[in-house]
mmCIF file of C-alpha atoms and ligand atoms in Angstrom:
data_model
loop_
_atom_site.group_PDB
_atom_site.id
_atom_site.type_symbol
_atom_site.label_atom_id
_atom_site.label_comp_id
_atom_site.label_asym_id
_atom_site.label_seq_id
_atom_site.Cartn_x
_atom_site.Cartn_y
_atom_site.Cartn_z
ATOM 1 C CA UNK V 1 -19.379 -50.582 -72.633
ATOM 2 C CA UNK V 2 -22.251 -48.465 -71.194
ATOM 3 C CA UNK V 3 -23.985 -49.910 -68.249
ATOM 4 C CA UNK V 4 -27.599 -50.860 -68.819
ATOM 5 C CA UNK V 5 -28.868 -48.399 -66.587
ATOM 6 C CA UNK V 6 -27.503 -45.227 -66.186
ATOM 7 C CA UNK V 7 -28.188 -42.215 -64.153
ATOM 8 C CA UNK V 8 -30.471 -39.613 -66.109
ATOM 9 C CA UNK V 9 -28.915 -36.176 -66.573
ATOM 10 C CA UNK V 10 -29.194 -33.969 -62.986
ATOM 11 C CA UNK V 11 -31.878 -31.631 -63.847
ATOM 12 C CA UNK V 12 -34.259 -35.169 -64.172
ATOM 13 C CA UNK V 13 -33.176 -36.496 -60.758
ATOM 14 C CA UNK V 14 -35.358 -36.729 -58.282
ATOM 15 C CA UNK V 15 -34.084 -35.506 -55.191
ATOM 16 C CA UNK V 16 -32.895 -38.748 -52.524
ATOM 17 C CA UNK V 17 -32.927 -38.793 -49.115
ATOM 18 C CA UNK V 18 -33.167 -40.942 -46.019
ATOM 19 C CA UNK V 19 -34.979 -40.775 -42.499
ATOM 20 C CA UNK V 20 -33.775 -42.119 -39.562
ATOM 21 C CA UNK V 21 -35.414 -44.590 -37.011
ATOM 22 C CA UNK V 22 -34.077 -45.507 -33.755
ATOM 23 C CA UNK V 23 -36.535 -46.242 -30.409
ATOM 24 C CA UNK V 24 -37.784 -42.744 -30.404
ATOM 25 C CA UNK V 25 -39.302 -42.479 -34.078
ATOM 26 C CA UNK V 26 -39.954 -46.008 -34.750
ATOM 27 C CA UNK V 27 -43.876 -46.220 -33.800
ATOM 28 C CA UNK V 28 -44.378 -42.774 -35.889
ATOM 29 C CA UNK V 29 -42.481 -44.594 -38.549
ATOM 30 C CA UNK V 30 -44.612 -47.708 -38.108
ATOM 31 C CA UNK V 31 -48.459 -45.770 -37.843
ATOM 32 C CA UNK V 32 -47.736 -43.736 -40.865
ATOM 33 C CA UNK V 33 -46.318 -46.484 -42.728
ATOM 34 C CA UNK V 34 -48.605 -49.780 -43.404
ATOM 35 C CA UNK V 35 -46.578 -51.686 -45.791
ATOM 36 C CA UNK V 36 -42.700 -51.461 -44.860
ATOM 37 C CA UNK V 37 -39.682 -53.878 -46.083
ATOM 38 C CA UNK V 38 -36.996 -54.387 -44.079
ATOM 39 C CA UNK V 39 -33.156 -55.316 -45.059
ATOM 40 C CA UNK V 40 -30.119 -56.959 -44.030
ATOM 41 C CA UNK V 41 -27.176 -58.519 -45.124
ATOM 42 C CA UNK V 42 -24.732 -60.695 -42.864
ATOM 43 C CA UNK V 43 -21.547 -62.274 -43.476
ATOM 44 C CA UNK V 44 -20.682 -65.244 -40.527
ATOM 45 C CA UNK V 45 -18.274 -67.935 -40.824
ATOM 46 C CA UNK V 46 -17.331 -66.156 -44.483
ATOM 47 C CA UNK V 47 -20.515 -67.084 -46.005
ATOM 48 C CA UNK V 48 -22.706 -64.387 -47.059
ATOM 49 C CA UNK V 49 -26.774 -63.791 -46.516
ATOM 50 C CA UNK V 50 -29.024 -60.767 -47.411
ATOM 51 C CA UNK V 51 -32.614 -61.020 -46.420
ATOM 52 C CA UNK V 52 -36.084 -59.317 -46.459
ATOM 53 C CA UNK V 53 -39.079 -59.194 -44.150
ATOM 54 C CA UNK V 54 -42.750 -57.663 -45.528
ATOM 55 C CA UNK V 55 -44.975 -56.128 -43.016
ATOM 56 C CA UNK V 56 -48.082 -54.991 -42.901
ATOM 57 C CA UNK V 57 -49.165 -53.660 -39.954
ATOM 58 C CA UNK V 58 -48.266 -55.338 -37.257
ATOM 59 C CA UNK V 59 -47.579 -58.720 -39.150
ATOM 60 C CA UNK V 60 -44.789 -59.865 -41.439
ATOM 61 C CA UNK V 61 -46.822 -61.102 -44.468
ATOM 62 C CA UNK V 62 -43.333 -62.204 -46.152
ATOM 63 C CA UNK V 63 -39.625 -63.671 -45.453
ATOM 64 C CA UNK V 64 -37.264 -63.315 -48.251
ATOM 65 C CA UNK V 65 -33.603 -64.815 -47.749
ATOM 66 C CA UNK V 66 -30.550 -64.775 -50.043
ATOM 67 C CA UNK V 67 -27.410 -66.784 -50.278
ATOM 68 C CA UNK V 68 -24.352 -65.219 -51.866
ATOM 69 C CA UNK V 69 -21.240 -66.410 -53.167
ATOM 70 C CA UNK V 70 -18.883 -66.053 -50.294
ATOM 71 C CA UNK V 71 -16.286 -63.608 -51.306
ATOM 72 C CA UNK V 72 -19.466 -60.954 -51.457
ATOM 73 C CA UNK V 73 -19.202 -58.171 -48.850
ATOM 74 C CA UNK V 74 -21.981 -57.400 -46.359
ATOM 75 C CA UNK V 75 -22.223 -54.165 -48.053
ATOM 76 C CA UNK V 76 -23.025 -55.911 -51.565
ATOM 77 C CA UNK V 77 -25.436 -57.879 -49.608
ATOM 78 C CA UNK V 78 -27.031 -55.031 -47.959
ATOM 79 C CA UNK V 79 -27.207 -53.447 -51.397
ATOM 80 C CA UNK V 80 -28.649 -56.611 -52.769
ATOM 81 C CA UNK V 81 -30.908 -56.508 -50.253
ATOM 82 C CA UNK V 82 -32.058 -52.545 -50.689
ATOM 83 C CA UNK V 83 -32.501 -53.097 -54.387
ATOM 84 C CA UNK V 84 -35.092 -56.251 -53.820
ATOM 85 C CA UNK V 85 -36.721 -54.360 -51.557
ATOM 86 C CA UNK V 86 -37.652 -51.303 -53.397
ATOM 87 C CA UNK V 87 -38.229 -53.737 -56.222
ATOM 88 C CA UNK V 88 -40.776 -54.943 -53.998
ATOM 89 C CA UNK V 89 -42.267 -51.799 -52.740
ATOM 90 C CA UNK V 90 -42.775 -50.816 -56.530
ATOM 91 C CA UNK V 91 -45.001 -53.764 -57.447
ATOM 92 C CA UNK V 92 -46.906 -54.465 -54.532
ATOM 93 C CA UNK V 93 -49.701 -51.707 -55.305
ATOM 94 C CA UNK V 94 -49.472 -50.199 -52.097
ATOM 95 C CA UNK V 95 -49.165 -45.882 -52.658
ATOM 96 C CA UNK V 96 -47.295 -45.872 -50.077
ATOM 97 C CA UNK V 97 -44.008 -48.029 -48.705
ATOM 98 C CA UNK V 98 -41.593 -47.600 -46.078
ATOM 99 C CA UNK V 99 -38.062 -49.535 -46.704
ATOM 100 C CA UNK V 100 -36.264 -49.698 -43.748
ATOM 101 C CA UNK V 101 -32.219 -50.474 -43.827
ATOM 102 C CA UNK V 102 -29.787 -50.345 -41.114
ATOM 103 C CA UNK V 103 -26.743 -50.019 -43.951
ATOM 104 C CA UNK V 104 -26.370 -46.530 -43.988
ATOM 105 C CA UNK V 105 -23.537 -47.343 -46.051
ATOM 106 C CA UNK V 106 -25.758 -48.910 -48.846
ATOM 107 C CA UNK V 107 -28.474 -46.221 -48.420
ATOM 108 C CA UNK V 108 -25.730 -43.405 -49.311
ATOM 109 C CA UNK V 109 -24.496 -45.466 -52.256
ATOM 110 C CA UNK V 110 -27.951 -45.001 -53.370
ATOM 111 C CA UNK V 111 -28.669 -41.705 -52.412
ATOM 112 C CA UNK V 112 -25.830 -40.009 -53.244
ATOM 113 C CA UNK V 113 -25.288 -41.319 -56.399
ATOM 114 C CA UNK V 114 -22.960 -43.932 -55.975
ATOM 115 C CA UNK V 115 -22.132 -45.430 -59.536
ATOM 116 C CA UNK V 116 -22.288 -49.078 -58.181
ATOM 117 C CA UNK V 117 -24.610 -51.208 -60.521
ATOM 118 C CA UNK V 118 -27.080 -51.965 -57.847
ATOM 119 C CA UNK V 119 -27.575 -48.360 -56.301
ATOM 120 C CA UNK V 120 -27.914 -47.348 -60.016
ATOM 121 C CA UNK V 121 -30.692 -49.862 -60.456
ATOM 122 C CA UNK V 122 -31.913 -48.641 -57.009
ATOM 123 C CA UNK V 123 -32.499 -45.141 -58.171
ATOM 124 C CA UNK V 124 -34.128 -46.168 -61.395
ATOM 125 C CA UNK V 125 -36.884 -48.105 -59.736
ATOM 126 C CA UNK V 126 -37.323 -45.392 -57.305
ATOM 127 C CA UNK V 127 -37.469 -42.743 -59.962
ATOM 128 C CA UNK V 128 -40.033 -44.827 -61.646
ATOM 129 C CA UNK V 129 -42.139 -45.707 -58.662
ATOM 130 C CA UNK V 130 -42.324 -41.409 -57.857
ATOM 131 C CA UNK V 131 -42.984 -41.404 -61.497
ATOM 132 C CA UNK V 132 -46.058 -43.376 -60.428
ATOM 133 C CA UNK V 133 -46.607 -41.622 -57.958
ATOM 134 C CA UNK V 134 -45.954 -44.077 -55.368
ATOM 135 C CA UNK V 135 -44.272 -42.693 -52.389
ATOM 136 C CA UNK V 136 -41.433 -45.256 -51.504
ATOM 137 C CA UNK V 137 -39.617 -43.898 -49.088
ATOM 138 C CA UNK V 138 -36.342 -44.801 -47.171
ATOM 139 C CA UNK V 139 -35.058 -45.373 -43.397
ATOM 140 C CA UNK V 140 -31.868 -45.683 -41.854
ATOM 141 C CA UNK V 141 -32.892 -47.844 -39.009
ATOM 142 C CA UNK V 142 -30.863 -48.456 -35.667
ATOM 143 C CA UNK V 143 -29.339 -51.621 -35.458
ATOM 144 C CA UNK V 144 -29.758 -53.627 -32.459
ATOM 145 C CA UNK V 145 -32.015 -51.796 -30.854
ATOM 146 C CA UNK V 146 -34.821 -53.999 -30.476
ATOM 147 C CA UNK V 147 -36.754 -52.636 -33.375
ATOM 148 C CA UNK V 148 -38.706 -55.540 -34.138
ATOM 149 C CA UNK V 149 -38.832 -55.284 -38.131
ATOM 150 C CA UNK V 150 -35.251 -55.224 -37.921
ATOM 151 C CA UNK V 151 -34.061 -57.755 -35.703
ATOM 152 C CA UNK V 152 -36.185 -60.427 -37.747
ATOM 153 C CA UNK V 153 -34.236 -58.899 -41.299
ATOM 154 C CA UNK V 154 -31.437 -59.549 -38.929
ATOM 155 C CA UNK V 155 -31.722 -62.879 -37.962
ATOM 156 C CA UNK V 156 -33.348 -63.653 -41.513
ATOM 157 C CA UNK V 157 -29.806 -62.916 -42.978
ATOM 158 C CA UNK V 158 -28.127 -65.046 -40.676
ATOM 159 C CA UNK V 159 -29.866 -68.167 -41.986
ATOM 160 C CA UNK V 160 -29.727 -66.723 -45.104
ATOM 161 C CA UNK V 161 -25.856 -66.980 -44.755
ATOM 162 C CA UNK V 162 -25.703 -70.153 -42.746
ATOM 163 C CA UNK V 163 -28.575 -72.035 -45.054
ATOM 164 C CA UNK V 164 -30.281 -72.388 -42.407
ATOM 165 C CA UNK V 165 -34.145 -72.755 -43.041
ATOM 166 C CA UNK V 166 -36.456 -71.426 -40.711
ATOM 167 C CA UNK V 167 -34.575 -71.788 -37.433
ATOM 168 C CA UNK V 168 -37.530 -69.845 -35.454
ATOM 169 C CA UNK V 169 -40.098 -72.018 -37.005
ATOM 170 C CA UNK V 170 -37.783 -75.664 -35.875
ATOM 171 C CA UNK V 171 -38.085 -74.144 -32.291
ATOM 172 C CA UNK V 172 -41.620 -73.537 -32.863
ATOM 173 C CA UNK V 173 -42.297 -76.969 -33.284
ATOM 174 C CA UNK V 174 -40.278 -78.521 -30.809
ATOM 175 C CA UNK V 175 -42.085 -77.280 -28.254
ATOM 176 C CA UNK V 176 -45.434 -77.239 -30.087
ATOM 177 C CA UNK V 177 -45.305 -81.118 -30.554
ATOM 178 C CA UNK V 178 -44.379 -81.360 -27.064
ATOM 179 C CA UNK V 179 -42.361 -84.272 -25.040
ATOM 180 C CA UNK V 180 -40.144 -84.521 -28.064
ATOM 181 C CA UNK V 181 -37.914 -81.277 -27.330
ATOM 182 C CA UNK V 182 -35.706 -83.450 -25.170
ATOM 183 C CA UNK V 183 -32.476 -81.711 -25.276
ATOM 184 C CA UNK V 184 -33.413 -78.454 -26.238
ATOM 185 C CA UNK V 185 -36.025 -78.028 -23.453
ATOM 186 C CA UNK V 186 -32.841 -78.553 -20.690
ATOM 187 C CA UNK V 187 -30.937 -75.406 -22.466
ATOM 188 C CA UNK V 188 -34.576 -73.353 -23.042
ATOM 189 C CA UNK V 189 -37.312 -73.835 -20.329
ATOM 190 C CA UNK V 190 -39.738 -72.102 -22.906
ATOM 191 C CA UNK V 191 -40.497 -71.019 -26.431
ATOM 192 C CA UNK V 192 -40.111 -67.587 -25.675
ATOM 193 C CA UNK V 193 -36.867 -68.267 -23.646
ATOM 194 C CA UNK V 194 -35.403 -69.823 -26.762
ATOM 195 C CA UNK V 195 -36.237 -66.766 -29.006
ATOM 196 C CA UNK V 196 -35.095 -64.678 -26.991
ATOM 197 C CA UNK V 197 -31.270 -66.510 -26.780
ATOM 198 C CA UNK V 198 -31.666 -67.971 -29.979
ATOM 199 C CA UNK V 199 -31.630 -64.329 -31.531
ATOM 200 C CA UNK V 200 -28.204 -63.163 -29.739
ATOM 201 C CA UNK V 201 -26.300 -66.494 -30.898
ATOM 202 C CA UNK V 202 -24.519 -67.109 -34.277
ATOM 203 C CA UNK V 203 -25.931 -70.090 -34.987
ATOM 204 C CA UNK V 204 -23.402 -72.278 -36.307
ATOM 205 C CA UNK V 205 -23.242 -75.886 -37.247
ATOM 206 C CA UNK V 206 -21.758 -76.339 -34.007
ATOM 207 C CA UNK V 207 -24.354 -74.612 -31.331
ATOM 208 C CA UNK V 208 -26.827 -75.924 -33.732
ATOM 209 C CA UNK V 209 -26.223 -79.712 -32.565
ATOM 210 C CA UNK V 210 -25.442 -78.937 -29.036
ATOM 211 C CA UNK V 211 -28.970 -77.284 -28.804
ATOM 212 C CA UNK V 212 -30.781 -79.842 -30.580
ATOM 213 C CA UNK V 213 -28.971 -82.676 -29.683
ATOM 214 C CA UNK V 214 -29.212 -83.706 -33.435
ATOM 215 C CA UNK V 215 -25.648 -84.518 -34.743
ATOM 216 C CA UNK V 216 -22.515 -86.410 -34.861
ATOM 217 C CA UNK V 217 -23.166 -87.818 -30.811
ATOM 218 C CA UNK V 218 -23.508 -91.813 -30.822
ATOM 219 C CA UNK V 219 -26.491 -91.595 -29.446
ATOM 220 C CA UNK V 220 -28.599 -89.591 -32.111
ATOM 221 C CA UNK V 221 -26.672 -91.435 -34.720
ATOM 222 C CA UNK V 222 -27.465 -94.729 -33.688
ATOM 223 C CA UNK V 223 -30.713 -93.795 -33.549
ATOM 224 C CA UNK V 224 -30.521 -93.274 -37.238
ATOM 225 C CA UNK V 225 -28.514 -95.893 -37.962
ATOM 226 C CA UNK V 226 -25.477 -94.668 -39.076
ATOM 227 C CA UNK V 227 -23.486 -96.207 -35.744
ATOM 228 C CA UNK V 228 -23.849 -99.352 -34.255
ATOM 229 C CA UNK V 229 -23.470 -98.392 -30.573
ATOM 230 C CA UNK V 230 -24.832 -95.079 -28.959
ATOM 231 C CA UNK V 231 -22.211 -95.317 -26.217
ATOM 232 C CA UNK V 232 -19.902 -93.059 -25.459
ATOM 233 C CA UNK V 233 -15.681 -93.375 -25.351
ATOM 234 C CA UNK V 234 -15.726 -93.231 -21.728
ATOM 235 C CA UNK V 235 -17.334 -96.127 -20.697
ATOM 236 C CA UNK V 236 -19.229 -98.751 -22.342
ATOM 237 C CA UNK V 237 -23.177 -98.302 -21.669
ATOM 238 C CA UNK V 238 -23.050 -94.854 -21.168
ATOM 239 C CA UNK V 239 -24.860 -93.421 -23.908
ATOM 240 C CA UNK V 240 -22.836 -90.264 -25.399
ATOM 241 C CA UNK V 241 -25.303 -87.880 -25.279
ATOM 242 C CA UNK V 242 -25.519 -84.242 -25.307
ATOM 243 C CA UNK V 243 -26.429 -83.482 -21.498
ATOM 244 C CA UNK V 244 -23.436 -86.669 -20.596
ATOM 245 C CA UNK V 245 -20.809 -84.880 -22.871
ATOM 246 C CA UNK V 246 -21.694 -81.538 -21.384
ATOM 247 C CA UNK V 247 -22.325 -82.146 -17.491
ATOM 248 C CA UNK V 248 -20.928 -85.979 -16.834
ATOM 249 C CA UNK V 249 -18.425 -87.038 -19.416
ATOM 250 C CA UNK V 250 -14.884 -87.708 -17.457
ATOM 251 C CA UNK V 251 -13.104 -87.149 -20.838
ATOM 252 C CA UNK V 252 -14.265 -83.660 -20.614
ATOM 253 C CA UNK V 253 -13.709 -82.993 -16.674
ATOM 254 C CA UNK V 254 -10.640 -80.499 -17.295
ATOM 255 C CA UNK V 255 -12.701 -78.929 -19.798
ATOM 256 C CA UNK V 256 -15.715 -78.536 -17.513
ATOM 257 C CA UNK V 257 -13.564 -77.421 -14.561
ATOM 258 C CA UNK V 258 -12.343 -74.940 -16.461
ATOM 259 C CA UNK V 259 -14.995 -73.664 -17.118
ATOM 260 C CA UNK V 260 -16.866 -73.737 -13.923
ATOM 261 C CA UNK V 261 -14.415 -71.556 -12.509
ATOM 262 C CA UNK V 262 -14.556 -69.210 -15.233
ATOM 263 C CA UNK V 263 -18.621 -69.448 -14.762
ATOM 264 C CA UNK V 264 -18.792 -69.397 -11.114
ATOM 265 C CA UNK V 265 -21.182 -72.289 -11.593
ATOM 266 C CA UNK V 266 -21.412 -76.128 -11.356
ATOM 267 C CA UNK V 267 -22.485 -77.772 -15.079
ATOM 268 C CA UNK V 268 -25.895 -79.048 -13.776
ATOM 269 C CA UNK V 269 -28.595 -79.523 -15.809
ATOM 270 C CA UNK V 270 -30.318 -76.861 -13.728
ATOM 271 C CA UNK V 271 -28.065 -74.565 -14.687
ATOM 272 C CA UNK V 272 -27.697 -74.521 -18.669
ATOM 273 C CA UNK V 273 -30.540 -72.126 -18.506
ATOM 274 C CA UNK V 274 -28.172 -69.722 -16.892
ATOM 275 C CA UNK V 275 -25.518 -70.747 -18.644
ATOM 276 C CA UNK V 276 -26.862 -68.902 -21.590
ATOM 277 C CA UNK V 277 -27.811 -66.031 -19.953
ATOM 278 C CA UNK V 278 -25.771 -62.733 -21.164
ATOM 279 C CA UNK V 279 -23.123 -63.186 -19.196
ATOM 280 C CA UNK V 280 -21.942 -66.458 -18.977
ATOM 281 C CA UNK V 281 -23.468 -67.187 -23.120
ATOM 282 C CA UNK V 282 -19.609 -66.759 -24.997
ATOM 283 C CA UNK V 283 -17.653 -68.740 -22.810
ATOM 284 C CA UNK V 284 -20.174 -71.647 -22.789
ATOM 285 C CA UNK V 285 -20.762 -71.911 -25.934
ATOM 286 C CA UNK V 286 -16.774 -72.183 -26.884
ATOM 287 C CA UNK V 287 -16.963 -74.781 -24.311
ATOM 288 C CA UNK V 288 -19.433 -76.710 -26.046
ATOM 289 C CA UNK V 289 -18.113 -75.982 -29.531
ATOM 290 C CA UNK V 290 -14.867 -77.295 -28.603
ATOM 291 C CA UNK V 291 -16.551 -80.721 -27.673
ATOM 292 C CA UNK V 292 -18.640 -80.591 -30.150
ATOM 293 C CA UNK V 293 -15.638 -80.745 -32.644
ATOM 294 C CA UNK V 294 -13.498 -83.553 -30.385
ATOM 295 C CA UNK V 295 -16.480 -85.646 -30.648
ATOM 296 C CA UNK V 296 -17.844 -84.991 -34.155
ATOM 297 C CA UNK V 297 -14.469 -85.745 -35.308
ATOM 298 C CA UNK V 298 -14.114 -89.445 -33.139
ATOM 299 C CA UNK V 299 -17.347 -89.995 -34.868
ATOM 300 C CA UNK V 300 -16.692 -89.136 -38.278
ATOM 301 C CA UNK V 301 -14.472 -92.096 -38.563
HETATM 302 ZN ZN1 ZN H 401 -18.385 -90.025 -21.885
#
């Protein structure tokens, strides 16, 4: 059977192309280009995420995120992801839009008329929107270079893949509503310090509780009721908290020796701060994630 969609002869193509953006074009890109899309797909822990973020102007006006069924590539995503967004640039009204991809991969598959179902359907759309004489145009855009559209696509496909809602916004809040940040204020001493780790880390289940404090610890979930006592294994009393697994907990001390040497630095509440800093950020977080499992497991009983 024919596909649905299929490519019109050659001599009614439209000829497809791509710019590039990396740190040197990107404002040109951005002044000439109100209304831009940006896309990303991710694939972390084998669950899969595309995502899109609207801007116009200096302002995302729209987050978009998709979950896929985990035995999708990142390059299905990021074609996924292409095709909504052209989709997009075609009915918002705007004459012109700017749809910015760092999956030069996908953006060939399109361009040079790859047969795959969605870079068929990509080319239709965009044969129909120059039809209309809408100029949608494409980018190749430089991953991780700081390129601000980008990085939020980025991190919009993460949570996208991890179900995640609105991670950015949570941290928003904890430190909007103020007092109640608790743990997460001893890792992050601001807002902006938290975006700025926040954006580097796969956030998984596991770093997730450890920076929050909310999850399978005593403490939080005898708050909640679902344990009668918030202590911890060590010692009767001693609530079995995040900052007492991490910096106190004498079940851990070979752990935490281990890594202090590896660190160069005592586990002080002072110095979790630092302890996510670029350096020291992998080997900490294993070391959390690997109590994080001990102890979610004791307390899944
Ligand atoms: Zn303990």
């Amino acid at each position: 059977m024919a596909p649905a969609i299929e490519d019109p002869h050659p001599a009614e193509q439209v000829e497809l192309g791509f710019g590039l953006v990396d740190e040197d074009t990107y404002a040109d890109v951005v002044d000439s280009h109100v209304h831009r899309v940006y896309t990303d797909g991710s694939k972390i822990e084998g669950r899969v995420g595309a995502a899109l973020s609207v801007w116009k102007g200096e302002a995302e006006t729209k987050a978009i995120k998709l979950a896929l069924p985990p035995y999708c590539t990142v390059y299905q995503a990021e074609l996924l992801a292409l095709k909504r967004a052209v989709d997009i640039a075609c009915k918002s009204g705007a004459a012109k839009v700017g749809v910015l991809s760092d999956s030069r991969s996908a953006l060939q598959a399109v361009t040079l008329s790859s047969p795959h179902p969605l870079a068929v359907q990509t080319r239709a759309a965009l044969r129909k929107a120059a039809l209309q004489r809408r100029e949608v145009s494409l980018f190749w855009i430089k991953a991780h270079a700081g390129l601000k559209g980008n990085e939020r696509a980025d991190e919009l496909a993460k949570e996208a893949a991890l179900g995640l809602r609105d991670t950015i916004s949570e941290w928003d809040r904890r430190y909007d509503v103020g007092g109640t940040a608790g743990v997460t204020k001893l890792f992050f001493p601001s807002a902006a310090a938290a975006y700025k780790v926040v954006r580097k880390i796969d956030i998984t289940h596991h770093t997730t509780q450890v920076l929050t404090g909310h999850g399978g610890f005593a403490f939080y979930l005898n708050r909640f009721k679902l344990k009668d006592n918030p202590s911890c294994l060590c010692q009767p009393g001693v609530e079995e908290t995040v900052p007492h697994l991490l910096l106190e907990c004498p079940i851990f001390a070979k752990n935490r020796y281990a890594i202090e040497q590896k660190l160069g630095m005592a586990m002080t509440g002072e110095n979790l701060p630092s302890a996510l800093g670029d350096k020291c950020r992998d080997a900490f977080l294993q070391y959390c994630r690997n109590i994080v499992v001990v102890v979610n497991q004791r307390n899944s009983v």
